[in-house]
Structures are given as C-alpha cells and as structure tokens.
Coordinates of C-alpha atoms and ligand atoms in Angstrom, one line a residue:
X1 CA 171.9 99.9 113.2
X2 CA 169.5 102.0 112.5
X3 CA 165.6 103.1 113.6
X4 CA 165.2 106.2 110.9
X5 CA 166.9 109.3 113.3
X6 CA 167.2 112.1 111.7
X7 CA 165.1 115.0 109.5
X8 CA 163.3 115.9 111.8
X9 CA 161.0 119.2 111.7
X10 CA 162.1 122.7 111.8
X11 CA 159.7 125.0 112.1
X12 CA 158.5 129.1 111.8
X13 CA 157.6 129.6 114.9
X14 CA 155.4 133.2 114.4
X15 CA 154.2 133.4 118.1
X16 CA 158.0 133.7 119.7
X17 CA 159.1 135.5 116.4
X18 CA 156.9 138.5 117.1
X19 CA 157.3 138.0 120.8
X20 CA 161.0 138.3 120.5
X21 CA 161.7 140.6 117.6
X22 CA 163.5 138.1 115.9
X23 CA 163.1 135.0 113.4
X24 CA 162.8 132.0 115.3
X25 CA 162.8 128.5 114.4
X26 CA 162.0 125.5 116.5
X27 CA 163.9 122.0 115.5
X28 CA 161.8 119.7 116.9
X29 CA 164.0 116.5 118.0
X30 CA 161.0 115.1 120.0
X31 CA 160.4 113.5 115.9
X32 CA 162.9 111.4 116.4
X33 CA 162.2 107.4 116.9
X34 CA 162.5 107.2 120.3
X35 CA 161.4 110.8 120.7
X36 CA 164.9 112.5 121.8
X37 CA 167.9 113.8 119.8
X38 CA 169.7 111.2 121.6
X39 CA 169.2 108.8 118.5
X40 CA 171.4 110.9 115.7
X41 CA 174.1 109.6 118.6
X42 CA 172.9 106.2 119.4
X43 CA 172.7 105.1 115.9
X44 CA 176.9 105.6 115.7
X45 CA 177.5 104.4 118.8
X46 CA 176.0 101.2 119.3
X47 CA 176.6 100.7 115.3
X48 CA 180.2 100.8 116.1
X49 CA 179.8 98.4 119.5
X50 CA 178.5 95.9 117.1
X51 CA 181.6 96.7 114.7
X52 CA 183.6 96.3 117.9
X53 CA 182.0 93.1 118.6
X54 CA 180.8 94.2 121.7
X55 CA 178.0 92.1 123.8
X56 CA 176.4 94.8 126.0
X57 CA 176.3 98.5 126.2
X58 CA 175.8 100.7 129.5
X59 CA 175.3 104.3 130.2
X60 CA 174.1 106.4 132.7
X61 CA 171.3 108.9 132.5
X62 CA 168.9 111.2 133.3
X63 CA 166.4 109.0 130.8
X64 CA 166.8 109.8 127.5
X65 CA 170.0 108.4 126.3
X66 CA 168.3 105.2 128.2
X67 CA 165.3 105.1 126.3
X68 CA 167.6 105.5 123.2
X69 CA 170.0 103.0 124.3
X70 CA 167.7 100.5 125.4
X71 CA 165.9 100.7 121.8
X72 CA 169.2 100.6 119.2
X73 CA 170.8 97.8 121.8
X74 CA 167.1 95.7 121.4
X75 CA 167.3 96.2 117.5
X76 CA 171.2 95.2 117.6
X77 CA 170.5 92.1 119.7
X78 CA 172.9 93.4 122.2
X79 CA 172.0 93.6 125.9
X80 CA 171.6 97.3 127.6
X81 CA 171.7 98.1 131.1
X82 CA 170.9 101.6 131.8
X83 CA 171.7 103.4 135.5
X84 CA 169.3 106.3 136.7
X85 CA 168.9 108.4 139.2
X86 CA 166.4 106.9 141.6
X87 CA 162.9 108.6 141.2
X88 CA 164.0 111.2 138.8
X89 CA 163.6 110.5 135.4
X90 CA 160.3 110.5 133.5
X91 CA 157.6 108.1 133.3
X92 CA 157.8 107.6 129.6
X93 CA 161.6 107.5 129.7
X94 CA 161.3 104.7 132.0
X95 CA 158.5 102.6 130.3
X96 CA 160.6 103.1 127.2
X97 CA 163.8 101.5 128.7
X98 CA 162.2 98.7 130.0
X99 CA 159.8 98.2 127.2
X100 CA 163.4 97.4 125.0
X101 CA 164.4 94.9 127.6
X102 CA 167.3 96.8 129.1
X103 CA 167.4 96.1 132.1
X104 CA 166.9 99.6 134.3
X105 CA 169.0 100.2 137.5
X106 CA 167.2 103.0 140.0
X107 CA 170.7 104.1 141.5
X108 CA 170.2 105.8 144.7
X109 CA 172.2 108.9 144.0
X110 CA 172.5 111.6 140.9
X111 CA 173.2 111.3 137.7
X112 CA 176.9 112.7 138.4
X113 CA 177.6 109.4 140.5
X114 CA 175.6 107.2 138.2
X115 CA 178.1 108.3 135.4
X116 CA 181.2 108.1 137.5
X117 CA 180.0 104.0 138.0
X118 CA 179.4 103.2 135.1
X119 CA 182.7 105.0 133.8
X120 CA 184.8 102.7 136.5
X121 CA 182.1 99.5 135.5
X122 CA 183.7 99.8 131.5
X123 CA 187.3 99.7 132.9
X124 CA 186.6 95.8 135.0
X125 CA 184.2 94.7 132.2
X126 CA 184.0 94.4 128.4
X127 CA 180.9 96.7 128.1
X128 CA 180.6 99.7 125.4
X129 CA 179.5 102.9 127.2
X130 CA 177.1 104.9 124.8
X131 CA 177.2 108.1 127.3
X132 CA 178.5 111.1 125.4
X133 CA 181.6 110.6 126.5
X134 CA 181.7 108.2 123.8
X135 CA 182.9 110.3 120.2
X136 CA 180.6 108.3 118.6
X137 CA 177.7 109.9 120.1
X138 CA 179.1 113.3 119.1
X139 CA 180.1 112.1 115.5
X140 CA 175.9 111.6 115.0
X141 CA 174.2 114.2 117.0
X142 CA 176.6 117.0 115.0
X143 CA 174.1 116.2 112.4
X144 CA 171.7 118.5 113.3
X145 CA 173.9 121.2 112.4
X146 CA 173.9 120.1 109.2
X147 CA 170.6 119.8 108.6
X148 CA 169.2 123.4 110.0
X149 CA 172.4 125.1 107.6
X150 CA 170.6 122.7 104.4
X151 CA 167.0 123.8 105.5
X152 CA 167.5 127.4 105.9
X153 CA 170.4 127.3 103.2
X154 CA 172.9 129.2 105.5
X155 CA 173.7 129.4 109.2
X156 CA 171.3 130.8 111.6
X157 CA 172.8 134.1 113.2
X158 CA 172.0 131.7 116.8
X159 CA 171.4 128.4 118.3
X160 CA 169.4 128.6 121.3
X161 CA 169.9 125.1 123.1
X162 CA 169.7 123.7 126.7
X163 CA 172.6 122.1 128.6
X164 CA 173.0 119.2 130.8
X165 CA 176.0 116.9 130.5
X166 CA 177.3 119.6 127.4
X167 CA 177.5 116.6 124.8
X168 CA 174.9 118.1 121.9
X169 CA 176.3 121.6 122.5
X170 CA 179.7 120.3 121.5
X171 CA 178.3 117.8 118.8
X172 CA 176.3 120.9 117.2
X173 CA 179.3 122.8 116.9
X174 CA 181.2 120.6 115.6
X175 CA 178.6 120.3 112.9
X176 CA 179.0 124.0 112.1
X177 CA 182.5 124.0 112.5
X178 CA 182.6 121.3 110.0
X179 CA 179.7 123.2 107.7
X180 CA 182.0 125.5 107.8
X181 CA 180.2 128.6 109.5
X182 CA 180.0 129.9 113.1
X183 CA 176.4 131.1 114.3
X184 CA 176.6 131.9 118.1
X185 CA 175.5 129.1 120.8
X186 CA 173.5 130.4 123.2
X187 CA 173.3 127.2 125.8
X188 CA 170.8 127.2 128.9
X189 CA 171.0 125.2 132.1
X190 CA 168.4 125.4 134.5
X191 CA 169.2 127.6 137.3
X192 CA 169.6 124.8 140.1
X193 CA 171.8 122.9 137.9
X194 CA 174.1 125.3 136.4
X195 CA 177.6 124.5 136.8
X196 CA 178.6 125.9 133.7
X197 CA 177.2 129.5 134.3
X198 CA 178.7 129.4 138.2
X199 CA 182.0 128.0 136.7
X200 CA 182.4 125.6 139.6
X201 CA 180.1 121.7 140.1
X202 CA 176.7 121.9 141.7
X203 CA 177.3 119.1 144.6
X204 CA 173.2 118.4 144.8
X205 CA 171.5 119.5 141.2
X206 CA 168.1 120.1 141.5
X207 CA 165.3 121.4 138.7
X208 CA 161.6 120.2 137.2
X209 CA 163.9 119.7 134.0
X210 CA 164.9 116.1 135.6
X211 CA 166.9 115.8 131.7
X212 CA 169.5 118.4 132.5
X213 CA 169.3 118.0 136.4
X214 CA 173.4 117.8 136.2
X215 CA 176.0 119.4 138.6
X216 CA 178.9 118.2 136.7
X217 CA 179.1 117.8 132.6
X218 CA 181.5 115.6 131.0
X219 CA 181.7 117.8 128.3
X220 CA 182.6 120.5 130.5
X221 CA 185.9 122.5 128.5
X222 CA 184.2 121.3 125.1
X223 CA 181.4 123.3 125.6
X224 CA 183.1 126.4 127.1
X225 CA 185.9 126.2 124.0
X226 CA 182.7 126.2 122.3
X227 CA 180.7 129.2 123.7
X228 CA 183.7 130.9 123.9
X229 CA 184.3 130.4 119.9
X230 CA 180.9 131.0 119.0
X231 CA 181.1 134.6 121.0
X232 CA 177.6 133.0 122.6
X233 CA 177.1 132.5 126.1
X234 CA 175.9 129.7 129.1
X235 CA 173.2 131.2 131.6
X236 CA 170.9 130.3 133.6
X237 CA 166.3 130.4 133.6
X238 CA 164.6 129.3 136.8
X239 CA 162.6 126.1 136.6
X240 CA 159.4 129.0 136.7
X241 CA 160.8 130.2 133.8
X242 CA 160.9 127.2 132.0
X243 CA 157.6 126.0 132.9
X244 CA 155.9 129.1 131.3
X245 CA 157.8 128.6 128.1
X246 CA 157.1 124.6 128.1
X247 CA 153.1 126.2 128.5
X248 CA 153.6 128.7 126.0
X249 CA 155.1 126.0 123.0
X250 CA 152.1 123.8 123.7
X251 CA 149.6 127.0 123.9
X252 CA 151.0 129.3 121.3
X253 CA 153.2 126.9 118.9
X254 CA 151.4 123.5 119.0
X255 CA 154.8 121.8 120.0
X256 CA 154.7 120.0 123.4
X257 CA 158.3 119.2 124.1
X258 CA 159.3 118.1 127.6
X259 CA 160.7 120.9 130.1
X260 CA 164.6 120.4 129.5
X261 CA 163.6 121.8 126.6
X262 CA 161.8 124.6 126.7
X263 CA 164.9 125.7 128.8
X264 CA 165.8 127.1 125.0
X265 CA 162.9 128.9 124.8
X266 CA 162.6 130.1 128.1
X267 CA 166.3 131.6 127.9
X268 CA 165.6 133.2 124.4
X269 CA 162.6 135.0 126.1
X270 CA 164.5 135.9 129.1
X271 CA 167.5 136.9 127.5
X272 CA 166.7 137.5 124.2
X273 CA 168.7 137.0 120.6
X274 CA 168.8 138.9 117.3
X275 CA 169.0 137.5 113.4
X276 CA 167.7 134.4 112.6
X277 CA 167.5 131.8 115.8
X278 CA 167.4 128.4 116.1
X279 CA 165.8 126.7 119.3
X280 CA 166.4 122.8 119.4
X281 CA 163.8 121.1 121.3
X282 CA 165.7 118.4 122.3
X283 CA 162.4 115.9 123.6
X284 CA 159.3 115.2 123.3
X285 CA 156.2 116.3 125.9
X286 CA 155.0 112.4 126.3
X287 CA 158.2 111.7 127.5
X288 CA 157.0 113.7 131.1
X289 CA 153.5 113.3 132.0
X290 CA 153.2 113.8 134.8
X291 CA 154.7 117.2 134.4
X292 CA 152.3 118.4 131.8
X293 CA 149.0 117.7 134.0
X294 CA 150.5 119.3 136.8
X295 CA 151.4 122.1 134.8
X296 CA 148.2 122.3 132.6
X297 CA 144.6 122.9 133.2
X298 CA 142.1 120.2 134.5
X299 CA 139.8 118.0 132.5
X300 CA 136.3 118.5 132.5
X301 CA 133.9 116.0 134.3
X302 CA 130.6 116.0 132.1
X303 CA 126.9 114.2 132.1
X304 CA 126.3 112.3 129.2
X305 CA 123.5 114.3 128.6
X306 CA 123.4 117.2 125.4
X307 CA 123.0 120.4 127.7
X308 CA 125.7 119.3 130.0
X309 CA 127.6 118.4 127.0
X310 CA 127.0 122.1 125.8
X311 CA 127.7 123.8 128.7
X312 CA 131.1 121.6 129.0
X313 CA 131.9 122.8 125.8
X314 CA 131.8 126.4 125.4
X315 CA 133.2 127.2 128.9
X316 CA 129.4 128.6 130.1
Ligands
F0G1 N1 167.5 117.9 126.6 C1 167.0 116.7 126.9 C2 165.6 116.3 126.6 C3 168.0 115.7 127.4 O1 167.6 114.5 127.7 C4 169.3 116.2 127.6 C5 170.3 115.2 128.2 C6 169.7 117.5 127.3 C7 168.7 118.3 126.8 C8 171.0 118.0 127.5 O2 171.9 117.4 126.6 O3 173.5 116.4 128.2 O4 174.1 116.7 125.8 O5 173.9 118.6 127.3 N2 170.0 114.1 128.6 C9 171.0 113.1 129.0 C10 170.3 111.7 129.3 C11 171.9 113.5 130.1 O6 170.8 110.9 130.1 O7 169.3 111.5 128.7 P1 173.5 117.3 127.0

C-alpha cells in the first residue's frame, strides 16, 4: 500500500551553517505525500493491517499520523477513524483526514488520553492501531536513516530532531544502528511539553507546536536508551524560540515547515552542535496556517491603479 513516501530532499542549508559554525543539512519530510514523515511508517503499517486481514485502523493524534492514516487506510479500502485532541490540531491536518473519509473524532481531552482510548478500544474490538506503538511504524520511518547515511555517503556527526510521542527518534536510530554507525541524537521537545527533559509526565502539555504537544511518550525508555547510546541529549526551546526558527527557515532557507519542526532548528541554534548536522523537518508549513499568518507579516491592500501598484511594490 503505497502513495510514493520516501526520498525526500536533503538540503545545504548555508544560512544556519554559517550561523552555527557548523554544516547543516535540512531533510525536508514535509515532501512526503501527505506532507509528514508519518508516511515512511504508514505505508508498513497499514500494508501489514491488510496482510492481517484487518477491516479498520484507529490511532490517536496530534494530526499528522491522522492525515497519514486516513490517506493509506482510503487507498487500502479500509476504514480509519482518527481521535484528536479537541481544537488542537491544525487546519490542514484536519481537512486532510476528513478529505480521506476517515471519520475524525474531536476528543475532549489531550492527546495522552486520546492514546490511552484508543489503546483500550484495540483490546474490545478487531481494529489495527497504526500509532507508533505499532513496530511497524518504526520498521518504515527508520528509513530516513538510511537515506541521509546514502546521501551524504557516511553518518552525520548529529541528528537534530524534535520530540513528541518519541516514535521517529527511536525509528531513526534504529536506522543507524542498523546502517551500522552511531551519529549523536540531539532530540527537542518544546518547553511546555517536555517530559523527557524533566524526567517525569507533563499532566497538562501546552505549546504553539500543537504536533508534539505531548506530556507522556509511548516511546518513552526507547528514546532515552537511545539518547543515552548516541551520547546526544533531550532539552527543551520555548515555543518563542521556535517561532523565530520556523520564521527564519521560511526567510533565510526557503523551507516553510510547520512549528514542531523548527523545534530542530530552534534547539541547534540555542544549543548549538559541531561536525556535520542533520535537522529533520518532520512537516510541512501548509499543514498550520493559521500559524504562519499570525506569525508572518500582513498582506498589502492595493488600488488597481499603476502608481499604487508601485508604491505597493517597492515598500515606498
Ligand atoms: N513533528 C511533527 C510534525 C509531528 O507530527 C510529530 C508527531 C513529531 C514531530 C514528533 O514525532 O511523536 O514520533 O516523537 N506527531 C504525532 C501525530 C504525535 O499524532 O501526528 P514523535
């Protein structure tokens, strides 16, 4: 089952390389079809809910692995039901979901409760649950390991990445693992969701990122086994912080990739990294809207009429 995930862009990124005395790379995963790494995952999992002979699939999410759910179950012929936090998950996310015919439930609590229903709904019901919790997931999103180490013909020295529920972070090291190298992971969450750098759940998650607004990963010991192997490290950037990196991708880079994933960037700025670095931009900007214009500058109202036109256009 199968939309074309996969190969999608890395690329120099000169602005934060001089910025950050370093030589970065951005893997844009906003390329892939439903415009999130959540595809290189999807494609296994509901593949092998066909296999199983499963009718339906199910997941819980912050939008992304809905979006991609609700696609790869439409092209399986397979029902999808996603559950989201009410209110908090992207405009584009949500069009996306329902534009596959999944049908979309606004849960009225956090993502954290959404996955702890839908983890209890798969034990009363024959449904396949396509959250990362699922190795399937992991066994196709590892894959963009594989691809930086065959683009830049070896390792990077680190892999800047953001953190929500802590599946890619263990998928990608599994890729290297399996690659056979070991570049550090440096993972980001965003400071009001960080359970992973406070080393204890956040009982009400909060952040602009709505993608990694998570107070309690499933992947939670993968990850830190992880980190821990890969000498890296989990910390935290403030939802300021990742707002000015999200600006400075579009400005400086030409790559508008939603906030969750600037999160990268905005850590390897605050924080820093030596060698060659890998940030994996894990979404794409039309995903979140609503968040760019509130973020960016306004539009211009203009006459049709040339000197107004003029005027308009060189900022006079
Ligand atoms: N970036 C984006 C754009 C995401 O959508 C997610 C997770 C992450 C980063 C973090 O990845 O959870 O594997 O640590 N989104 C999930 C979802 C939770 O439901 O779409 P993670």
């Amino acid at each position: 089952m199968t939309l074309g995930e996969g190969d999608t862009p890395l690329a120099p990124a000169p602005w934060l390389s001089k910025r950050v005395g370093a030589e970065v790379w951005l893997k844009f995963e906003g390329s892939n079809p439903t415009g999130s790494f959540k595809d290189r995952g999807m494609t296994v999992a509901v593949s092998a809910a066909v296999a199983e002979g499963a009718k339906a699939v199910v997941c819980a999410s912050t939008g992304n692995t809905a979006a991609s759910a609700a696609a790869y179950a439409a092209k399986a012929g397979l029902k999808g039901a996603v559950i989201v936090p009410e209110g908090k998950i992207a405009t584009g996310k949500l069009a996306q979901a329902l534009m596959h015919g999944a049908r979309v439930i606004a849960l009225r609590g956090n993502f954290d409760e959404a996955l702890a229903l839908v983890r209890e709904l798969v034990e009363r019901r024959p449904i396949a649950l396509v959250n990362s919790v699922n190795e399937y997931r992991l066994e196709g999103q590892k894959t963009g390991a594989f691809e930086v180490c065959d683009e830049l013909g070896e390792a990077p020295d680190v892999l800047c990445i953001p953190v929500g529920n802590a599946g890619n972070i263990t998928a990608w090291w599994r890729g290297f693992q399996e690659y056979g190298v070991a570049p550090r992971l440096h993972g980001y969450q965003a400071a009001g969701a960080a359970p992973l750098v406070h080393g204890r759940p956040v009982e009400e998650p909060e952040t602009v990122a709505s993608a990694i607004r998570i107070g309690n990963p499933a992947r939670w010991e993968d990850a830190m086994d992880a980190v821990t192997a890969s000498r890296g490290a989990i910390r935290a950037v403030t939802d300021e912080e990742i707002l000015e990196a999200y600006e400075l991708l579009g400005r400086r880079e030409g790559i508008f990739c939603e906030p969750a994933s600037a999160a990268c960037v905005a850590g390897l700025l605050k924080y820093g990294a030596e060698g060659r670095v890998v940030c994996v931009l894990t979404g794409h900007g039309l995903k979140d809207p609503q968040t760019a214009l509130r973020q960016a500058a306004s539009v211009i109202p203009c006459e049709p009429e040339i000197e107004a036109v003029e005027r308009a256009v060189l900022g006079e």
